[in-house]
Amino acid sequence: MVLSTGINKIKTAVFISGTGSNLKSLIRFSKLKKSPISINLIVTNNKLAKGLKYGSIFKIERKIINFKNNKIAEKKILTELKKNKIDLVCLAGFMKILSNYFIKNFKGKILNIHPSLLPKYKGLNTHQRALKNKDKYSGCTVHFVNSKLDSGKIILQKKVKIFKKDTPTSLAKKVLAQEHKLYSKAILKIFNL
Ligand code: GRF
């Protein structure tokens, strides 16, 4: 594998549903010499996703997929992944749950970033739940995706201290700043770099 030239990097698709700040960090990371990945495709279920703008800014192909019928949507995505020779999928704020069918049919790796210290707080509203339980720490996790929600093997986690004055919004902001660093570190880790 030639990592330094940008040729032969691992072709990666990032799936988003919203702002795409993790997508932006991944794109920045992919441009570094030390990065083993290139971002070749952005997939979204939401045609209004703000993160789609990074597709035009960085000239990356985008696919907007209608999820009215999950099975048809997943088939379309699998076709796109094949067409673009994608070997790695990074979920980054993607609000659809991928089926077993999809996971089995994509031979590469699927990663996800989640805004909690898994296995705590799988699913939504992680910051509210951490504050309600008066946790001392929250954080974020990058993990492999398996058929159970937010339950695949953990690759890396980063702790964030919770202060008394924190609100769901302030905590989300602090955690998100760490997410932006953690995703690329996790990718380096899985490729033993
Ligand atoms: C992040 O907190 C991510 O962990 C969660 O959704 C948020 C997405 O943010 N799954 P962004 O779209 O990457 O800005």
PDB file of C-alpha atoms and ligand atoms in Angstrom:
ATOM      1  CA  MET A   1       0.000   0.000   0.000  1.00  0.00           C
ATOM      2  CA  VAL A   2       1.401   3.449  -0.935  1.00  0.00           C
ATOM      3  CA  LEU A   3       0.142   5.907   1.647  1.00  0.00           C
ATOM      4  CA  SER A   4       2.265   8.950   1.018  1.00  0.00           C
ATOM      5  CA  THR A   5       1.298   9.790  -2.554  1.00  0.00           C
ATOM      6  CA  GLY A   6      -2.448   9.869  -2.142  1.00  0.00           C
ATOM      7  CA  ILE A   7      -2.703   7.060  -4.675  1.00  0.00           C
ATOM      8  CA  ASN A   8      -3.888   3.720  -3.348  1.00  0.00           C
ATOM      9  CA  LYS A   9      -5.516   5.182  -0.298  1.00  0.00           C
ATOM     10  CA  ILE A  10      -8.479   3.260   1.033  1.00  0.00           C
ATOM     11  CA  LYS A  11     -11.572   4.534  -0.715  1.00  0.00           C
ATOM     12  CA  THR A  12     -14.008   5.692   1.927  1.00  0.00           C
ATOM     13  CA  ALA A  13     -17.657   6.743   1.966  1.00  0.00           C
ATOM     14  CA  VAL A  14     -19.013   8.958   4.736  1.00  0.00           C
ATOM     15  CA  PHE A  15     -22.730   8.730   5.588  1.00  0.00           C
ATOM     16  CA  ILE A  16     -24.328  11.835   7.096  1.00  0.00           C
ATOM     17  CA  SER A  17     -27.777  13.190   7.936  1.00  0.00           C
ATOM     18  CA  GLY A  18     -27.072  16.687   9.222  1.00  0.00           C
ATOM     19  CA  THR A  19     -24.365  19.272   9.826  1.00  0.00           C
ATOM     20  CA  GLY A  20     -21.460  17.133   8.753  1.00  0.00           C
ATOM     21  CA  SER A  21     -18.815  18.569  11.055  1.00  0.00           C
ATOM     22  CA  ASN A  22     -17.334  15.089  11.505  1.00  0.00           C
ATOM     23  CA  LEU A  23     -17.374  14.690   7.722  1.00  0.00           C
ATOM     24  CA  LYS A  24     -15.413  17.933   7.420  1.00  0.00           C
ATOM     25  CA  SER A  25     -12.776  16.703   9.893  1.00  0.00           C
ATOM     26  CA  LEU A  26     -12.522  13.391   8.082  1.00  0.00           C
ATOM     27  CA  ILE A  27     -12.015  15.158   4.756  1.00  0.00           C
ATOM     28  CA  ARG A  28      -9.281  17.328   6.290  1.00  0.00           C
ATOM     29  CA  PHE A  29      -7.655  14.239   7.762  1.00  0.00           C
ATOM     30  CA  SER A  30      -7.866  12.382   4.438  1.00  0.00           C
ATOM     31  CA  LYS A  31      -5.764  15.099   2.790  1.00  0.00           C
ATOM     32  CA  LEU A  32      -2.837  14.505   5.152  1.00  0.00           C
ATOM     33  CA  LYS A  33       0.092  12.451   3.945  1.00  0.00           C
ATOM     34  CA  LYS A  34      -0.199  10.128   6.926  1.00  0.00           C
ATOM     35  CA  SER A  35      -3.874   9.386   6.262  1.00  0.00           C
ATOM     36  CA  PRO A  36      -4.616   5.889   4.919  1.00  0.00           C
ATOM     37  CA  ILE A  37      -7.996   6.972   3.487  1.00  0.00           C
ATOM     38  CA  SER A  38      -9.429   9.122   0.738  1.00  0.00           C
ATOM     39  CA  ILE A  39     -13.049  10.290   0.909  1.00  0.00           C
ATOM     40  CA  ASN A  40     -14.647   9.375  -2.406  1.00  0.00           C
ATOM     41  CA  LEU A  41     -18.354   9.420  -1.641  1.00  0.00           C
ATOM     42  CA  ILE A  42     -20.813  11.190   0.644  1.00  0.00           C
ATOM     43  CA  VAL A  43     -24.133   9.432   1.238  1.00  0.00           C
ATOM     44  CA  THR A  44     -27.150  10.995   2.908  1.00  0.00           C
ATOM     45  CA  ASN A  45     -30.782  10.165   3.582  1.00  0.00           C
ATOM     46  CA  ASN A  46     -31.507  13.885   3.924  1.00  0.00           C
ATOM     47  CA  LYS A  47     -31.424  16.118   0.864  1.00  0.00           C
ATOM     48  CA  LEU A  48     -31.294  19.150   3.194  1.00  0.00           C
ATOM     49  CA  ALA A  49     -28.264  17.923   5.149  1.00  0.00           C
ATOM     50  CA  LYS A  50     -25.982  20.927   5.640  1.00  0.00           C
ATOM     51  CA  GLY A  51     -22.947  18.681   5.367  1.00  0.00           C
ATOM     52  CA  LEU A  52     -23.679  18.124   1.665  1.00  0.00           C
ATOM     53  CA  LYS A  53     -21.920  21.428   1.011  1.00  0.00           C
ATOM     54  CA  TYR A  54     -18.595  19.732   1.709  1.00  0.00           C
ATOM     55  CA  GLY A  55     -19.212  17.623  -1.371  1.00  0.00           C
ATOM     56  CA  SER A  56     -19.157  20.724  -3.557  1.00  0.00           C
ATOM     57  CA  ILE A  57     -16.380  22.449  -1.636  1.00  0.00           C
ATOM     58  CA  PHE A  58     -14.056  19.435  -1.825  1.00  0.00           C
ATOM     59  CA  LYS A  59     -15.358  17.979  -5.119  1.00  0.00           C
ATOM     60  CA  ILE A  60     -16.565  14.717  -3.662  1.00  0.00           C
ATOM     61  CA  GLU A  61     -19.413  12.769  -5.237  1.00  0.00           C
ATOM     62  CA  ARG A  62     -22.684  12.916  -3.284  1.00  0.00           C
ATOM     63  CA  LYS A  63     -25.616  10.536  -3.262  1.00  0.00           C
ATOM     64  CA  ILE A  64     -28.943  11.482  -1.759  1.00  0.00           C
ATOM     65  CA  ILE A  65     -30.912   8.332  -1.022  1.00  0.00           C
ATOM     66  CA  ASN A  66     -34.635   8.265  -0.321  1.00  0.00           C
ATOM     67  CA  PHE A  67     -35.252   5.990   2.664  1.00  0.00           C
ATOM     68  CA  LYS A  68     -39.016   5.603   2.208  1.00  0.00           C
ATOM     69  CA  ASN A  69     -38.279   1.947   1.613  1.00  0.00           C
ATOM     70  CA  ASN A  70     -35.217   0.877   3.602  1.00  0.00           C
ATOM     71  CA  LYS A  71     -34.443  -2.227   1.605  1.00  0.00           C
ATOM     72  CA  ILE A  72     -34.499  -0.411  -1.745  1.00  0.00           C
ATOM     73  CA  ALA A  73     -32.450   2.429  -0.242  1.00  0.00           C
ATOM     74  CA  GLU A  74     -29.802   0.053   1.074  1.00  0.00           C
ATOM     75  CA  LYS A  75     -29.612  -1.771  -2.261  1.00  0.00           C
ATOM     76  CA  LYS A  76     -29.033   1.551  -4.015  1.00  0.00           C
ATOM     77  CA  ILE A  77     -26.281   2.456  -1.559  1.00  0.00           C
ATOM     78  CA  LEU A  78     -24.587  -0.930  -1.961  1.00  0.00           C
ATOM     79  CA  THR A  79     -24.563  -0.416  -5.727  1.00  0.00           C
ATOM     80  CA  GLU A  80     -22.955   3.004  -5.258  1.00  0.00           C
ATOM     81  CA  LEU A  81     -20.340   1.600  -2.882  1.00  0.00           C
ATOM     82  CA  LYS A  82     -19.432  -1.064  -5.419  1.00  0.00           C
ATOM     83  CA  LYS A  83     -19.362   1.383  -8.305  1.00  0.00           C
ATOM     84  CA  ASN A  84     -17.007   3.656  -6.386  1.00  0.00           C
ATOM     85  CA  LYS A  85     -14.861   0.744  -5.117  1.00  0.00           C
ATOM     86  CA  ILE A  86     -15.463   1.767  -1.508  1.00  0.00           C
ATOM     87  CA  ASP A  87     -13.686  -0.316   1.147  1.00  0.00           C
ATOM     88  CA  LEU A  88     -14.525   1.669   4.269  1.00  0.00           C
ATOM     89  CA  VAL A  89     -17.735   3.317   5.440  1.00  0.00           C
ATOM     90  CA  CYS A  90     -17.699   5.966   8.163  1.00  0.00           C
ATOM     91  CA  LEU A  91     -21.044   6.808   9.700  1.00  0.00           C
ATOM     92  CA  ALA A  92     -20.956  10.381  10.970  1.00  0.00           C
ATOM     93  CA  GLY A  93     -24.264  11.556  12.348  1.00  0.00           C
ATOM     94  CA  PHE A  94     -26.157   9.203  10.034  1.00  0.00           C
ATOM     95  CA  MET A  95     -29.645   8.874  11.522  1.00  0.00           C
ATOM     96  CA  LYS A  96     -30.719   5.607   9.868  1.00  0.00           C
ATOM     97  CA  ILE A  97     -30.062   2.172  11.276  1.00  0.00           C
ATOM     98  CA  LEU A  98     -28.393  -0.103   8.742  1.00  0.00           C
ATOM     99  CA  SER A  99     -29.840  -3.594   8.472  1.00  0.00           C
ATOM    100  CA  ASN A 100     -28.064  -6.893   8.865  1.00  0.00           C
ATOM    101  CA  TYR A 101     -28.560  -7.344   5.144  1.00  0.00           C
ATOM    102  CA  PHE A 102     -26.551  -4.191   4.450  1.00  0.00           C
ATOM    103  CA  ILE A 103     -23.799  -4.984   6.923  1.00  0.00           C
ATOM    104  CA  LYS A 104     -23.368  -8.513   5.555  1.00  0.00           C
ATOM    105  CA  ASN A 105     -23.399  -7.332   1.957  1.00  0.00           C
ATOM    106  CA  PHE A 106     -20.741  -4.698   2.469  1.00  0.00           C
ATOM    107  CA  LYS A 107     -17.534  -6.649   2.665  1.00  0.00           C
ATOM    108  CA  GLY A 108     -15.437  -3.815   4.003  1.00  0.00           C
ATOM    109  CA  LYS A 109     -15.473  -2.125   7.367  1.00  0.00           C
ATOM    110  CA  ILE A 110     -18.207   0.085   8.777  1.00  0.00           C
ATOM    111  CA  LEU A 111     -17.348   2.498  11.569  1.00  0.00           C
ATOM    112  CA  ASN A 112     -19.530   4.810  13.626  1.00  0.00           C
ATOM    113  CA  ILE A 113     -18.949   7.695  15.997  1.00  0.00           C
ATOM    114  CA  HIS A 114     -21.248   8.029  18.972  1.00  0.00           C
ATOM    115  CA  PRO A 115     -21.480  10.887  21.476  1.00  0.00           C
ATOM    116  CA  SER A 116     -21.211   8.879  24.711  1.00  0.00           C
ATOM    117  CA  LEU A 117     -18.857   6.547  26.489  1.00  0.00           C
ATOM    118  CA  LEU A 118     -20.378   3.326  25.174  1.00  0.00           C
ATOM    119  CA  PRO A 119     -21.780   0.965  26.376  1.00  0.00           C
ATOM    120  CA  LYS A 120     -23.432   3.806  28.291  1.00  0.00           C
ATOM    121  CA  TYR A 121     -26.218   5.673  26.494  1.00  0.00           C
ATOM    122  CA  LYS A 122     -26.754   3.886  23.217  1.00  0.00           C
ATOM    123  CA  GLY A 123     -29.213   5.660  20.928  1.00  0.00           C
ATOM    124  CA  LEU A 124     -30.359   9.268  21.131  1.00  0.00           C
ATOM    125  CA  ASN A 125     -30.220  12.139  23.666  1.00  0.00           C
ATOM    126  CA  THR A 126     -26.948  10.956  25.160  1.00  0.00           C
ATOM    127  CA  HIS A 127     -26.029  14.319  26.688  1.00  0.00           C
ATOM    128  CA  GLN A 128     -29.382  14.814  28.414  1.00  0.00           C
ATOM    129  CA  ARG A 129     -29.125  11.319  29.877  1.00  0.00           C
ATOM    130  CA  ALA A 130     -25.558  11.801  31.146  1.00  0.00           C
ATOM    131  CA  LEU A 131     -26.560  15.095  32.825  1.00  0.00           C
ATOM    132  CA  LYS A 132     -29.743  13.637  34.303  1.00  0.00           C
ATOM    133  CA  ASN A 133     -27.717  10.832  35.880  1.00  0.00           C
ATOM    134  CA  LYS A 134     -25.245  13.367  37.268  1.00  0.00           C
ATOM    135  CA  ASP A 135     -22.345  11.592  35.573  1.00  0.00           C
ATOM    136  CA  LYS A 136     -18.910  13.063  36.195  1.00  0.00           C
ATOM    137  CA  TYR A 137     -17.757  12.268  32.662  1.00  0.00           C
ATOM    138  CA  SER A 138     -19.208  11.940  29.223  1.00  0.00           C
ATOM    139  CA  GLY A 139     -17.328  11.517  25.979  1.00  0.00           C
ATOM    140  CA  CYS A 140     -17.359   9.865  22.602  1.00  0.00           C
ATOM    141  CA  THR A 141     -16.692   6.472  21.071  1.00  0.00           C
ATOM    142  CA  VAL A 142     -15.624   5.211  17.656  1.00  0.00           C
ATOM    143  CA  HIS A 143     -16.696   1.615  17.121  1.00  0.00           C
ATOM    144  CA  PHE A 144     -17.229  -1.002  14.445  1.00  0.00           C
ATOM    145  CA  VAL A 145     -20.842  -1.342  13.370  1.00  0.00           C
ATOM    146  CA  ASN A 146     -22.578  -4.652  13.936  1.00  0.00           C
ATOM    147  CA  SER A 147     -26.232  -5.620  13.750  1.00  0.00           C
ATOM    148  CA  LYS A 148     -27.059  -4.185  17.202  1.00  0.00           C
ATOM    149  CA  LEU A 149     -27.376  -0.439  17.659  1.00  0.00           C
ATOM    150  CA  ASP A 150     -24.173   1.197  18.995  1.00  0.00           C
ATOM    151  CA  SER A 151     -22.899  -2.180  20.178  1.00  0.00           C
ATOM    152  CA  GLY A 152     -19.983  -3.139  17.908  1.00  0.00           C
ATOM    153  CA  LYS A 153     -16.402  -3.514  19.058  1.00  0.00           C
ATOM    154  CA  ILE A 154     -15.011  -0.289  20.497  1.00  0.00           C
ATOM    155  CA  ILE A 155     -11.939   1.136  18.744  1.00  0.00           C
ATOM    156  CA  LEU A 156     -11.263   4.304  20.761  1.00  0.00           C
ATOM    157  CA  GLN A 157     -12.952   6.503  23.341  1.00  0.00           C
ATOM    158  CA  LYS A 158     -12.293   9.979  24.691  1.00  0.00           C
ATOM    159  CA  LYS A 159     -13.538  11.165  28.076  1.00  0.00           C
ATOM    160  CA  VAL A 160     -14.888  14.684  28.588  1.00  0.00           C
ATOM    161  CA  LYS A 161     -15.397  16.127  32.064  1.00  0.00           C
ATOM    162  CA  ILE A 162     -18.903  17.287  32.956  1.00  0.00           C
ATOM    163  CA  PHE A 163     -19.146  20.450  35.029  1.00  0.00           C
ATOM    164  CA  LYS A 164     -22.113  21.506  37.199  1.00  0.00           C
ATOM    165  CA  LYS A 165     -22.880  24.380  34.851  1.00  0.00           C
ATOM    166  CA  ASP A 166     -23.043  22.141  31.757  1.00  0.00           C
ATOM    167  CA  THR A 167     -26.227  21.966  29.702  1.00  0.00           C
ATOM    168  CA  PRO A 168     -26.975  19.438  26.934  1.00  0.00           C
ATOM    169  CA  THR A 169     -25.862  22.104  24.461  1.00  0.00           C
ATOM    170  CA  SER A 170     -22.570  22.962  26.169  1.00  0.00           C
ATOM    171  CA  LEU A 171     -21.773  19.301  26.700  1.00  0.00           C
ATOM    172  CA  ALA A 172     -22.602  18.444  23.067  1.00  0.00           C
ATOM    173  CA  LYS A 173     -20.221  21.195  21.937  1.00  0.00           C
ATOM    174  CA  LYS A 174     -17.357  19.910  24.104  1.00  0.00           C
ATOM    175  CA  VAL A 175     -17.903  16.314  23.061  1.00  0.00           C
ATOM    176  CA  LEU A 176     -18.179  17.218  19.378  1.00  0.00           C
ATOM    177  CA  ALA A 177     -14.795  18.981  19.517  1.00  0.00           C
ATOM    178  CA  GLN A 178     -13.299  15.713  20.756  1.00  0.00           C
ATOM    179  CA  GLU A 179     -15.178  13.663  18.147  1.00  0.00           C
ATOM    180  CA  HIS A 180     -13.399  15.612  15.442  1.00  0.00           C
ATOM    181  CA  LYS A 181     -10.036  14.374  16.728  1.00  0.00           C
ATOM    182  CA  LEU A 182     -11.093  10.898  17.739  1.00  0.00           C
ATOM    183  CA  TYR A 183     -12.419   9.661  14.389  1.00  0.00           C
ATOM    184  CA  SER A 184      -9.125  10.061  12.563  1.00  0.00           C
ATOM    185  CA  LYS A 185      -7.169   8.575  15.480  1.00  0.00           C
ATOM    186  CA  ALA A 186      -9.455   5.534  15.393  1.00  0.00           C
ATOM    187  CA  ILE A 187      -8.868   5.152  11.649  1.00  0.00           C
ATOM    188  CA  LEU A 188      -5.107   5.278  12.129  1.00  0.00           C
ATOM    189  CA  LYS A 189      -5.499   2.671  14.866  1.00  0.00           C
ATOM    190  CA  ILE A 190      -7.466   0.156  12.797  1.00  0.00           C
ATOM    191  CA  PHE A 191      -4.826   0.328  10.076  1.00  0.00           C
ATOM    192  CA  ASN A 192      -2.054  -0.036  12.678  1.00  0.00           C
ATOM    193  CA  LEU A 193      -0.632   3.409  11.883  1.00  0.00           C
TER     194      LEU A 193
HETATM  195  C1  GRF B   1     -22.279  13.769  16.395  1.00  0.00           C
HETATM  196  O1  GRF B   1     -22.377  14.112  17.747  1.00  0.00           O
HETATM  197  C2  GRF B   1     -22.226  12.270  16.228  1.00  0.00           C
HETATM  198  O2  GRF B   1     -21.537  11.615  17.248  1.00  0.00           O
HETATM  199  C3  GRF B   1     -23.688  11.931  16.306  1.00  0.00           C
HETATM  200  O3  GRF B   1     -24.330  12.944  15.587  1.00  0.00           O
HETATM  201  C4  GRF B   1     -23.545  14.151  15.626  1.00  0.00           C
HETATM  202  C5  GRF B   1     -23.263  14.526  14.208  1.00  0.00           C
HETATM  203  O4  GRF B   1     -22.637  15.751  14.091  1.00  0.00           O
HETATM  204  N1  GRF B   1     -23.922  10.579  15.857  1.00  0.00           N
HETATM  205  P1  GRF B   1     -22.066  16.238  12.688  1.00  0.00           P
HETATM  206  O5  GRF B   1     -23.172  16.078  11.661  1.00  0.00           O
HETATM  207  O6  GRF B   1     -20.869  15.408  12.347  1.00  0.00           O
HETATM  208  O7  GRF B   1     -21.722  17.684  12.896  1.00  0.00           O
END
